[in-house]
Each structure stands twice: as C-alpha cells, then as structure tokens.
GROMACS .gro file of C-alpha atoms in nm:
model
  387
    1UNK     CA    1   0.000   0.000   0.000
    2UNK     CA    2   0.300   0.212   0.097
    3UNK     CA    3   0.485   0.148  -0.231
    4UNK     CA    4   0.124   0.237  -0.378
    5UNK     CA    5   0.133   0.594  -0.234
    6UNK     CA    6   0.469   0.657  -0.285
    7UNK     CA    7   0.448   0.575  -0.700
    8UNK     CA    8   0.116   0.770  -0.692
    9UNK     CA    9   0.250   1.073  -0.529
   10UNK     CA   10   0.583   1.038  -0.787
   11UNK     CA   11   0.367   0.996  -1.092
   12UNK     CA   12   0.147   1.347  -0.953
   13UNK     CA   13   0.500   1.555  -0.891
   14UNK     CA   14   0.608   1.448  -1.286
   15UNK     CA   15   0.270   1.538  -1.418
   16UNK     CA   16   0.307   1.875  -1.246
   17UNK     CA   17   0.653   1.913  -1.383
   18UNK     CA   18   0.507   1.810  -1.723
   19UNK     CA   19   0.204   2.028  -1.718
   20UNK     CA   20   0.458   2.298  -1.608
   21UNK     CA   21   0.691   2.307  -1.908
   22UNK     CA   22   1.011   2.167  -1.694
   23UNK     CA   23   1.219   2.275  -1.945
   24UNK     CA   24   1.185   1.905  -2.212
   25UNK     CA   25   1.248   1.695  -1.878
   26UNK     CA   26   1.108   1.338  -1.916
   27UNK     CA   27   1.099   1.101  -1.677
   28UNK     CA   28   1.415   0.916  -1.582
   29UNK     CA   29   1.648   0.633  -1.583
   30UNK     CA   30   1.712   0.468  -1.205
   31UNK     CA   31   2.002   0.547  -1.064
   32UNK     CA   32   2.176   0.289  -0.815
   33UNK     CA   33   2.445   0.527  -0.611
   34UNK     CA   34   2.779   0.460  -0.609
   35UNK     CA   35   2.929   0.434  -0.305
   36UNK     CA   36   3.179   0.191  -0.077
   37UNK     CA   37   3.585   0.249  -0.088
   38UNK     CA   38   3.725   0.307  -0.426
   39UNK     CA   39   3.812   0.026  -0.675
   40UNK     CA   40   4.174  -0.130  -0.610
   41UNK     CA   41   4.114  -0.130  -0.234
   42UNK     CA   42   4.172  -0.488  -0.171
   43UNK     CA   43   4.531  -0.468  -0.331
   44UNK     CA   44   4.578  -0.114  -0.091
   45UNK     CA   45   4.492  -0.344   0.214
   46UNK     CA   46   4.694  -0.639   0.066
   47UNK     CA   47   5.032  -0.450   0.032
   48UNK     CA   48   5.275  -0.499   0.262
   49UNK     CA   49   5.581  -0.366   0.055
   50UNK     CA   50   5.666  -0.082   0.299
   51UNK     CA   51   5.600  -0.302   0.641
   52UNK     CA   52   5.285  -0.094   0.774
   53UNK     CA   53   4.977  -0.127   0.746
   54UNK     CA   54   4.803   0.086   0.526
   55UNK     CA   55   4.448   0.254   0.660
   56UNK     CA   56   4.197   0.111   0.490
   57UNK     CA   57   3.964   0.347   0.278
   58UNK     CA   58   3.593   0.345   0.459
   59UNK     CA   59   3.714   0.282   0.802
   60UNK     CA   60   4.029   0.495   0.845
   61UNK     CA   61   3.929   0.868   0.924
   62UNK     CA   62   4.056   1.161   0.732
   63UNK     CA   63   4.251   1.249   1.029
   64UNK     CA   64   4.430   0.884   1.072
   65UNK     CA   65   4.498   0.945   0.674
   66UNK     CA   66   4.665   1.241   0.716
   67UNK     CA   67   4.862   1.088   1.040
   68UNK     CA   68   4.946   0.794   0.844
   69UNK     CA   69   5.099   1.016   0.509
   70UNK     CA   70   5.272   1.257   0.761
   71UNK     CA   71   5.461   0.969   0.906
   72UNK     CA   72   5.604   0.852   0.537
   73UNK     CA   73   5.878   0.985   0.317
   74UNK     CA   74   5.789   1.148   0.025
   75UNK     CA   75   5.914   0.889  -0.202
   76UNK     CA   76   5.727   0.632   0.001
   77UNK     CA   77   5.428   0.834  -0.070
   78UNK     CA   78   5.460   0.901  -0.423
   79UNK     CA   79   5.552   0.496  -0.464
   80UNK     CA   80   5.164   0.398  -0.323
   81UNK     CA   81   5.026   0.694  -0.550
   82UNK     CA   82   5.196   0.453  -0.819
   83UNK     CA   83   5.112   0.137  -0.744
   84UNK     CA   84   4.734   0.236  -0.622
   85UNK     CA   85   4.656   0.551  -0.804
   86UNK     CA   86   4.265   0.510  -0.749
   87UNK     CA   87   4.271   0.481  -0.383
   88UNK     CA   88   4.561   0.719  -0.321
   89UNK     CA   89   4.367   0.945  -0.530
   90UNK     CA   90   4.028   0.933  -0.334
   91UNK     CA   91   4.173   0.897  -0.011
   92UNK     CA   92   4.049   1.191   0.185
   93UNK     CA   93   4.304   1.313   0.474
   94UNK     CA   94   4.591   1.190   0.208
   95UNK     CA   95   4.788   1.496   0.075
   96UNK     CA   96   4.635   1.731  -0.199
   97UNK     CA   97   4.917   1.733  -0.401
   98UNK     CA   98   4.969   1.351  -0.364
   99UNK     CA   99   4.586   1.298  -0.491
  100UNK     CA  100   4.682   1.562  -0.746
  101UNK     CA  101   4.952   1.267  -0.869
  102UNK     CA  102   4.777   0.990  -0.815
  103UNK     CA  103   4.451   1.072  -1.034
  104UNK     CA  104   4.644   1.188  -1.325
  105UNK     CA  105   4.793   0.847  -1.310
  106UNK     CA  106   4.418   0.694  -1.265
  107UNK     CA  107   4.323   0.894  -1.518
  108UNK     CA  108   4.583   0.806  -1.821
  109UNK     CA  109   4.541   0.401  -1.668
  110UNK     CA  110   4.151   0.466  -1.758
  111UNK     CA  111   4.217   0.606  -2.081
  112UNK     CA  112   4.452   0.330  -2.189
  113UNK     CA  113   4.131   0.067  -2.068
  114UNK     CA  114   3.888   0.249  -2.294
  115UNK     CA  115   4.058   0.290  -2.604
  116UNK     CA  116   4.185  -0.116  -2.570
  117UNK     CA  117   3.796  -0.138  -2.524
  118UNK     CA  118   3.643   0.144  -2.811
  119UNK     CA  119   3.911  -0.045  -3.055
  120UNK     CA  120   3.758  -0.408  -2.938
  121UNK     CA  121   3.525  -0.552  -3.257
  122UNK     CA  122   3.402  -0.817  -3.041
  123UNK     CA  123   3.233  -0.507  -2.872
  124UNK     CA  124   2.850  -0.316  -2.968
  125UNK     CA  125   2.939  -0.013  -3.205
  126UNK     CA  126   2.731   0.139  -2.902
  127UNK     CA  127   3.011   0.056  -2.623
  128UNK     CA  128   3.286   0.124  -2.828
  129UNK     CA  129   3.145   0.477  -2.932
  130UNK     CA  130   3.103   0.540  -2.521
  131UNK     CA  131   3.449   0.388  -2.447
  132UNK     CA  132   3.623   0.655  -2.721
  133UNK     CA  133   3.386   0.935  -2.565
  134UNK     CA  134   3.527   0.826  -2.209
  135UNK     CA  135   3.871   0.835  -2.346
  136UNK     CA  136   3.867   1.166  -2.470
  137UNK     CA  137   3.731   1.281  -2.144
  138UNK     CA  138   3.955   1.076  -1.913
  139UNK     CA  139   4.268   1.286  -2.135
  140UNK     CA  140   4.082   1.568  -2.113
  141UNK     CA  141   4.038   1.560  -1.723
  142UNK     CA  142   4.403   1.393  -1.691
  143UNK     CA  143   4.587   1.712  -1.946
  144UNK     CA  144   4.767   1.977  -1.841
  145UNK     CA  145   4.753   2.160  -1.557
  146UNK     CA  146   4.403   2.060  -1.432
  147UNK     CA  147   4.416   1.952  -1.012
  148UNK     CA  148   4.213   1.651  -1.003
  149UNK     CA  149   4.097   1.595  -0.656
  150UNK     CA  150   3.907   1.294  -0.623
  151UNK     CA  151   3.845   1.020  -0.982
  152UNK     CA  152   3.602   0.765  -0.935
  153UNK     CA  153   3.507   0.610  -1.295
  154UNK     CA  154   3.273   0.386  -1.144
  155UNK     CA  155   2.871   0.405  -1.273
  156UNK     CA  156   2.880   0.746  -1.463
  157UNK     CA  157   3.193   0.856  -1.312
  158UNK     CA  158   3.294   1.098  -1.056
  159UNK     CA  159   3.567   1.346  -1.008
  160UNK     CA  160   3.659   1.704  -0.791
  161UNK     CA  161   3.839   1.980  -0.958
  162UNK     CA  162   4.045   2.245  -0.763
  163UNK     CA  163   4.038   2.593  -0.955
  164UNK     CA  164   4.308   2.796  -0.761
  165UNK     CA  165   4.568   2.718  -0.426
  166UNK     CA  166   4.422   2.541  -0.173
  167UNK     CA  167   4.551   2.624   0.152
  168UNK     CA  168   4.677   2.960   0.000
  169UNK     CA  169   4.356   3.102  -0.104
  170UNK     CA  170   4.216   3.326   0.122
  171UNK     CA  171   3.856   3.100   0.154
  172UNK     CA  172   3.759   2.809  -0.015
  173UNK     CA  173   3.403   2.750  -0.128
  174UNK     CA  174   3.313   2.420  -0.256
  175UNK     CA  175   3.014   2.358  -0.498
  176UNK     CA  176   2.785   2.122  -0.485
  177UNK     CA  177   2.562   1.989  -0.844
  178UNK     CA  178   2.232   1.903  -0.906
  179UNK     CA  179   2.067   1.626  -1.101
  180UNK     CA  180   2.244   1.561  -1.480
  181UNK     CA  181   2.585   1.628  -1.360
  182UNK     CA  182   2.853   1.341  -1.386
  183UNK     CA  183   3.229   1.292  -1.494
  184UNK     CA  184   3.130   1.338  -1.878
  185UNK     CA  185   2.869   1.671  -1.809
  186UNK     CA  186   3.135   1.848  -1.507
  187UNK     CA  187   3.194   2.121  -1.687
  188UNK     CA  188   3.005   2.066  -1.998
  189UNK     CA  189   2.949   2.385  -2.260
  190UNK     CA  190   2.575   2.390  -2.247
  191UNK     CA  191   2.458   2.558  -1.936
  192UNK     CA  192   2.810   2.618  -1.843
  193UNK     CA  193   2.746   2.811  -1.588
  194UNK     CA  194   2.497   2.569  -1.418
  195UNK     CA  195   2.760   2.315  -1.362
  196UNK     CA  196   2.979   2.279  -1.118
  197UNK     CA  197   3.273   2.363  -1.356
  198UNK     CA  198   3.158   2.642  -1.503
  199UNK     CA  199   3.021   2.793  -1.161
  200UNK     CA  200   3.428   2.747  -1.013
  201UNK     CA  201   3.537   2.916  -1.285
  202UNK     CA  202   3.275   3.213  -1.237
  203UNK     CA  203   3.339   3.244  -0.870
  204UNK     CA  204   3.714   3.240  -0.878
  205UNK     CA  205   3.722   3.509  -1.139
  206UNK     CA  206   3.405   3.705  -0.915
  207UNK     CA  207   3.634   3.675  -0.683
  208UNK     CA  208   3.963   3.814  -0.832
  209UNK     CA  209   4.090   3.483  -0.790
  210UNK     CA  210   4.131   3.501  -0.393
  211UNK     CA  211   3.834   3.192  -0.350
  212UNK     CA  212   3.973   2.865  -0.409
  213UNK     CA  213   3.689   2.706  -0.572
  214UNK     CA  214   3.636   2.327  -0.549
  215UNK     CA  215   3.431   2.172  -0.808
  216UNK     CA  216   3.241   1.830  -0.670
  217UNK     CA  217   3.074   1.595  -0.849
  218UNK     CA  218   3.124   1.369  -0.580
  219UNK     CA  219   2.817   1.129  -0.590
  220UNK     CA  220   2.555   0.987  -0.826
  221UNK     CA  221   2.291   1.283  -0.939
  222UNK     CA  222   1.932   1.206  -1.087
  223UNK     CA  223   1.891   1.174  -1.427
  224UNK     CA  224   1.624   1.392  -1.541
  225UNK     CA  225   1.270   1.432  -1.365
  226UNK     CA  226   1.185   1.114  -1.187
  227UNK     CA  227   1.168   0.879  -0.874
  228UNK     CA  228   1.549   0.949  -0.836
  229UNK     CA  229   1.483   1.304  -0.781
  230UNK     CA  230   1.154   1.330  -0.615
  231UNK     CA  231   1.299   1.133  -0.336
  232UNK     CA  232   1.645   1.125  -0.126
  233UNK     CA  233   1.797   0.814  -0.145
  234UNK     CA  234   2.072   0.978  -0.405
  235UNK     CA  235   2.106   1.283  -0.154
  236UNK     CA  236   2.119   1.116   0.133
  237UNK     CA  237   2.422   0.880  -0.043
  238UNK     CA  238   2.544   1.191  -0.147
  239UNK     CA  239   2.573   1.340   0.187
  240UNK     CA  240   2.804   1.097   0.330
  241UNK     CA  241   3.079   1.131   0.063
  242UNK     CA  242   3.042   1.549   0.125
  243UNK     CA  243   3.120   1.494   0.464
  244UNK     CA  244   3.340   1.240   0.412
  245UNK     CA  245   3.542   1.484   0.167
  246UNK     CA  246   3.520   1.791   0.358
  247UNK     CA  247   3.686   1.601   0.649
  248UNK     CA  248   3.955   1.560   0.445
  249UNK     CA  249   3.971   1.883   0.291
  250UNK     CA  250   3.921   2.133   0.570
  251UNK     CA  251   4.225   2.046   0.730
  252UNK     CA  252   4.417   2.245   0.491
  253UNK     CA  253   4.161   2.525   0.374
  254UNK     CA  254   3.992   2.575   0.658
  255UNK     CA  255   3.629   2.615   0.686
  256UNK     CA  256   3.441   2.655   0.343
  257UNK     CA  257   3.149   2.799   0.201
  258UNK     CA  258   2.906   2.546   0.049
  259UNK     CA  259   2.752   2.660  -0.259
  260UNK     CA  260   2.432   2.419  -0.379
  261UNK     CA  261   2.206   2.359  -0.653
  262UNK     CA  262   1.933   2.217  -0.723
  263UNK     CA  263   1.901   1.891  -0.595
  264UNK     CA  264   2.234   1.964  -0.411
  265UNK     CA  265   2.041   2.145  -0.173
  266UNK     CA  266   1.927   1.833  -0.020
  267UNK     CA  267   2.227   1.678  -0.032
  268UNK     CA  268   2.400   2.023   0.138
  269UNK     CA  269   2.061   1.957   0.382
  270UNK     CA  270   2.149   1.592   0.482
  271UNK     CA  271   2.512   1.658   0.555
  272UNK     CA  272   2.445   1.871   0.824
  273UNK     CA  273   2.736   2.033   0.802
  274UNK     CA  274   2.967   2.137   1.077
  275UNK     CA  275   3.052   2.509   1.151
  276UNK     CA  276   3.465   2.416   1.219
  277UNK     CA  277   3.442   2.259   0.832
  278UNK     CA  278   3.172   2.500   0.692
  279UNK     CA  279   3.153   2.876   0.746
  280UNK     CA  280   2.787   2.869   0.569
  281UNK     CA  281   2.548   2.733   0.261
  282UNK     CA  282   2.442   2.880   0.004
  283UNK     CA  283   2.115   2.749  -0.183
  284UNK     CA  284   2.035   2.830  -0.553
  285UNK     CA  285   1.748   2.672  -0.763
  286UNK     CA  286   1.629   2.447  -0.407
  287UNK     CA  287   1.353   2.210  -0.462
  288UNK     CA  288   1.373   2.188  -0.076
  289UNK     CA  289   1.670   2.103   0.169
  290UNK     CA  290   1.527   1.787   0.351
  291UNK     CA  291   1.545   2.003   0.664
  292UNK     CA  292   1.249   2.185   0.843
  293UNK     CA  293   1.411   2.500   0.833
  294UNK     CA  294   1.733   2.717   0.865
  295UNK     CA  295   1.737   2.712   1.208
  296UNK     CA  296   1.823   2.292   1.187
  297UNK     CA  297   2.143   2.352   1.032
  298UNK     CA  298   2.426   2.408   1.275
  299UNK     CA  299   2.580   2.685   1.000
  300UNK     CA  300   2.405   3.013   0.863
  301UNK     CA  301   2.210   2.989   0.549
  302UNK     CA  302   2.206   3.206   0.274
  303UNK     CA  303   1.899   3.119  -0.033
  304UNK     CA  304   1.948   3.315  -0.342
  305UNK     CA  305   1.611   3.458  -0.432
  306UNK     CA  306   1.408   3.221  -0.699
  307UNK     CA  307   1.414   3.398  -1.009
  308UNK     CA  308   1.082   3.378  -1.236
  309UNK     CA  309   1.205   3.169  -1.505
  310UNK     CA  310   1.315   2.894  -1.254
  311UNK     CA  311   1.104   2.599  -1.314
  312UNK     CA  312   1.195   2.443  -1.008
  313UNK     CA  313   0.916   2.656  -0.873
  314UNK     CA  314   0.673   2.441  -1.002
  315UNK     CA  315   0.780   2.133  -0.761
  316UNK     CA  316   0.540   2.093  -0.468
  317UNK     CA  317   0.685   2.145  -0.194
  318UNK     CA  318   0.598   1.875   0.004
  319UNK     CA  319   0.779   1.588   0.201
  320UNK     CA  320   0.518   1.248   0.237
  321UNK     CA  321   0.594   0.866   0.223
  322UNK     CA  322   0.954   0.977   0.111
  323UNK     CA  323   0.869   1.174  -0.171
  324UNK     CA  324   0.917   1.546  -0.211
  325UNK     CA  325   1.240   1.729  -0.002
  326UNK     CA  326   1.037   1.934   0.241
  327UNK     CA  327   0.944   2.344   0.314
  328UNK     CA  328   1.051   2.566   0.030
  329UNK     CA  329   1.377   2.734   0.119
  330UNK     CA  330   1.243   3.041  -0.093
  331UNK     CA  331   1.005   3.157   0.148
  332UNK     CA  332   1.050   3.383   0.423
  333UNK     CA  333   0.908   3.134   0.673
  334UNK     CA  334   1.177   2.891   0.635
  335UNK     CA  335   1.412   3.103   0.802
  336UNK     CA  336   1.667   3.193   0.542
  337UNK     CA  337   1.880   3.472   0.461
  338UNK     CA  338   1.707   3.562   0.124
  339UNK     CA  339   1.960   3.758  -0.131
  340UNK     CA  340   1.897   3.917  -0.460
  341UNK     CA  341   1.922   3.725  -0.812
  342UNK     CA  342   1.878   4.009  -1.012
  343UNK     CA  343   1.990   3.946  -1.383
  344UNK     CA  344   1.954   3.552  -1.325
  345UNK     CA  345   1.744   3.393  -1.580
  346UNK     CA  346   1.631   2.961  -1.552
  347UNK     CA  347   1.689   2.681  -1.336
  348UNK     CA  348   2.102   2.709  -1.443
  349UNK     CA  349   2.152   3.090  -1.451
  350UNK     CA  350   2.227   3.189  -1.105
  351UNK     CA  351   2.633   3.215  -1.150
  352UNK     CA  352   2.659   3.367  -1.475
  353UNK     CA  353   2.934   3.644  -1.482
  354UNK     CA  354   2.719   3.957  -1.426
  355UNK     CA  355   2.425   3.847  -1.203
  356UNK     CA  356   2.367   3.980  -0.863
  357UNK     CA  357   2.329   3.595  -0.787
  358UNK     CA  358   2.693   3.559  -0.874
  359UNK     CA  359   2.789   3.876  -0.676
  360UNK     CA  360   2.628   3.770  -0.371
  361UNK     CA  361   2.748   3.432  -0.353
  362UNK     CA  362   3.080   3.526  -0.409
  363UNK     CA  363   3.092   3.787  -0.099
  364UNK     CA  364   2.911   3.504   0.130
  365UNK     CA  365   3.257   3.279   0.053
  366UNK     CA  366   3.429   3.621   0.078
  367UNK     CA  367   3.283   3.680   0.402
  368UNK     CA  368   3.230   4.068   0.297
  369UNK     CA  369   2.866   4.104   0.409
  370UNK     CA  370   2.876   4.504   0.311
  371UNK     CA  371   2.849   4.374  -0.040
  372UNK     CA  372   2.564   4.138   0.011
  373UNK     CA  373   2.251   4.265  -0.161
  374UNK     CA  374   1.940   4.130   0.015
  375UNK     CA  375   1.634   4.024  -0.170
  376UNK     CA  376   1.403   4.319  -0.190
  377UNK     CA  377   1.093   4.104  -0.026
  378UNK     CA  378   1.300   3.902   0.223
  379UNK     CA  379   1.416   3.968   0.572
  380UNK     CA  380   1.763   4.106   0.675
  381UNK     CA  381   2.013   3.880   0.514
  382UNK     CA  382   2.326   3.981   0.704
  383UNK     CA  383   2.349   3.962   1.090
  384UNK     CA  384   2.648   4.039   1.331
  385UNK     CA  385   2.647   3.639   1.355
  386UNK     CA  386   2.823   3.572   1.018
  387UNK     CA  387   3.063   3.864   1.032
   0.00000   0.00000   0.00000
C-alpha cells in the first residue's frame, strides 16, 4: 500500500513538472548510487611492501589518513600513488598534491582501458562509441595543468576539480551539483554556468581569484525528472561522501562555504554540516533542503532569491511517504537569509558572470557582508552572527 502511495505521489510531482513546461524533462532512468571504498582497495589493504599497514579506505578517518601520510617519506608516498593511483587518489586526509599525482595516473590508466575497449570488434558499435567518448574525457580531465581531486570512474563517473591554491587562497568554497551532472557533463558547454565547472570558474574570477573554488561531483545525481529526484535516497548517499570529503579537505583550507544547486540542496541539507568545516550554505534553484528550516542547520544559510524563469518553482513542496524534499527554502518562513538574483534567468543561470546571484554568492565565501545585496521582499540577510 506504501509502495502504492509513494508511486502515486511520484507519478502526480512528474505530471506537475510536465504540465509545467520543466524545461523538455522526461521522466528518468534509475540510478543505483555509487558508493563503498574506491576500486583497487583490496590490493591497498593487501600491500605490505613498505612493512605498515596501510588505513583502509571506509574505516580509516581523514585524520588517521593524514597521520598515516605525515609519518612517510615522500618517495614512500609518491611509490603507493603509483602502485594504487585510485585509492591514493580518493583517499580523503591523504595529501592534496599527492591525490593531485595519483589521479592523473588513474586517469591516463583509464584512458589506456577504454581505447583497448572502443578499438575491441568483439564489442557493440554502441560501447565502443562510449568507451572513445570516455577516453577523450579521461585525457581531457588527466591534461595539463588541471588539479584533479578525487576520480572515481565507477557508474557514470565521478571526479573534484580544484580551480586555484588550496591552503593559499584566502577561503575556499566548494560547490555542490544538481541532477544531470557526472564525470562526462562536469563542466560541460551547455549551461556552463549551471555546472559545477563552469560555476568554479565564475566564482574564482568574481572573486579576483582570492576563492579557491572546489568543483564536486562527488556522488551519483538524478537523471532527469523522476523517482530518483523526487525522493532522497541519491542525496542522502550523497551526503556521506560530502562529509566524508570535507573532512579531508578542511584540514588544509579551513572552513568553506558550500555553494548548492538544485538537488544539491538536499544533499548540502542531509550533511548537516559542521561550523569548524563550513563557514555557511548557500542554496540556488532548491527544490527543498530535507530540513524543516534554517534554524536545523548548525551553520548560517544564505537562499538566493528564486528567479521567475526557474522551473523548479513548479515542484510541490511537500515531504510524504519519502517523496518530495520538504518546506521551500524560498520563502521567508523557512528562516533563510534571502539575497537578490537580479539578472539571473532559468533553473542554471544563477552564476553567470554579471548576475547579482553571482555577486552575492561570491561575498558570502568572501565573508564581505557590506556587499551582500538582500532580496528586496526578504528579511535582513546579514546579521552580526556571520561577520
């Protein structure tokens, strides 16, 4: 009967995303989440070449990580980065630069799998057309002087991008996707802006370059408009690789401003994040946060003002049988500081160069409230509290 309900109430949020031009949505492919250590863990655990043993990924905390590299010569480290580039490389707590390394080498090891695999006859003309698209990608990602943070190519692939010096910055903000966003789509050319690529890049520059701006797409998004992203299995996966990551991030930068979209908002939501990792969140484009209010996160919260083209704002807002991700953020009742999107235009236009959207969010990672323009029908978005 339950099950009942829940595909009833699903079928009723599509139709009103249907009904409501959602932009050519359709509903969606299921999406199992990735999630578990990274691939090549058993051989990390196995080795025994340097007479330790190594903390294993999903049980070792960030900080026993970081304990564990600081204890090791640097050619010791760089030799594991070798031999186990995919879990040196998504190790949170192991050194930036070391991850830096050790995914560039995951990343060319990838490539050389797929192109074995696009030139393979015994293969559909279908997989052999993704494995060539993959390869092009993985030398894309794995090229020049791009900082690779965390490579996962598991499911639709993962990855984390560091635009600028972490630990030298003088704040970090790291942003967090919505549905449609994967390893191929990071920092794809439609919509740039909208992805977590393209919204790095806009910040950093908004910034003059003194953010550090870390792009995450860090867990398994919903394809499209469906069961995947009416409800928060995804988000709630989600959530524990964010706090997982930040964990092993903040240690160097500091706390860091979380900027969300989308259905990132829930995931932002779920991690209830910390205020000695996160200084603040901002939401943009929130179909709802999975929390009551703003006042149930531990950090300040900042909601960029809705603009009118946003489709989003034709998603109930509703949270029953585990459909729907609560109270709209966009409303004054929910406790937010509301600031001004002025010049923002659809569901991905909130950090295009130019916006007030783009301005605000930049001097909430800033922490320069005196440039923080409030939304004209919302309450006081500044307060001596996140000075």
């Amino acid at each position: 009967m339950k099950a009942r309900w829940r595909r009833a109430l699903a079928g009723g949020l599509l139709a009103v995303l249907a009904v409501g031009g959602a932009g050519g949505w359709a509903a969606a492919d299921g999406q199992s989440a990735v999630t578990g250590p990274p691939p090549g863990t058993a051989a990390w655990v196995a080795d025994t070449t340097l007479g330790l043993r190594l903390p294993e990924p999903g049980r070792a905390t960030a900080g026993e990580v970081a304990e564990f590299f600081a204890g090791l010569p640097q050619a010791q480290q760089r030799a594991l980065a070798v031999r186990h580039p995919l879990v040196v490389g998504n190790l949170d707590g192991a050194p930036y630069r070391l991850r830096y390394l050790a995914n560039s080498l995951a990343l060319q090891e990838e490539r050389r799998h797929e192109l074995a695999r696009a030139a393979d006859g015994t293969l559909p003309e279908r997989d052999r057309k993704s494995a060539a698209a993959r390869a092009a990608r993985y030398a894309e990602l794995g090229g020049g002087q791009r900082q690779i943070l965390a490579f996962d190519p598991r499911g639709r692939g993962q990855y984390a991008e560091v635009f600028g010096e972490l630990g030298r910055a003088e704040r970090t903000a790291v942003v967090v996707p919505g549905s449609d966003i994967d390893l191929m789509t990071g920092d794809r050319a439609s919509a740039h802006y909208g992805t977590p690529g393209g919204a790095a890049e806009a910040l950093r520059s908004a910034s003059g370059e003194r953010l550090a701006v870390v792009a995450w797409t860090g867990y398994t998004t919903p394809v499209k408009v469906g069961l995947d992203a009416a409800t928060s299995e995804l988000a709630e996966a989600g959530a524990v690789r964010l706090s997982a990551f930040l964990a092993g991030l903040t240690p160097v930068t500091g706390p860091v401003t979380l900027v969300c979209h989308s259905y990132g908002t829930a995931v932002c939501g779920l991690a209830d994040p910390r205020p000695e990792q996160v200084r603040g969140v901002v939401a943009l484009g929130s179909p709802g946060m999975d929390v009551a209010g703003a006042d149930a996160l531990r950090v300040p919260l900042w909601v960029v003002k809705r603009n009118a083209e946003d489709w989003i704002a034709k998603v109930p807002n509703v949270s029953l049988f585990g459909l729907g991700h609560g109270a709209d953020p966009d409303e004054p009742a929910y406790g937010a500081r509301l600031v001004s999107s002025t010049g923002s235009h659809g569901h991905s236009g909130y950090l295009v160069p130019g916006t007030a959207s783009l301005a605000n969010t930049t001097a909430i990672a800033l922490g320069e409230d005196a440039r923080i323009e409030c939304a004209a029908d919302g309450p006081a978005c500044t307060s001596p509290a996140t000075r």
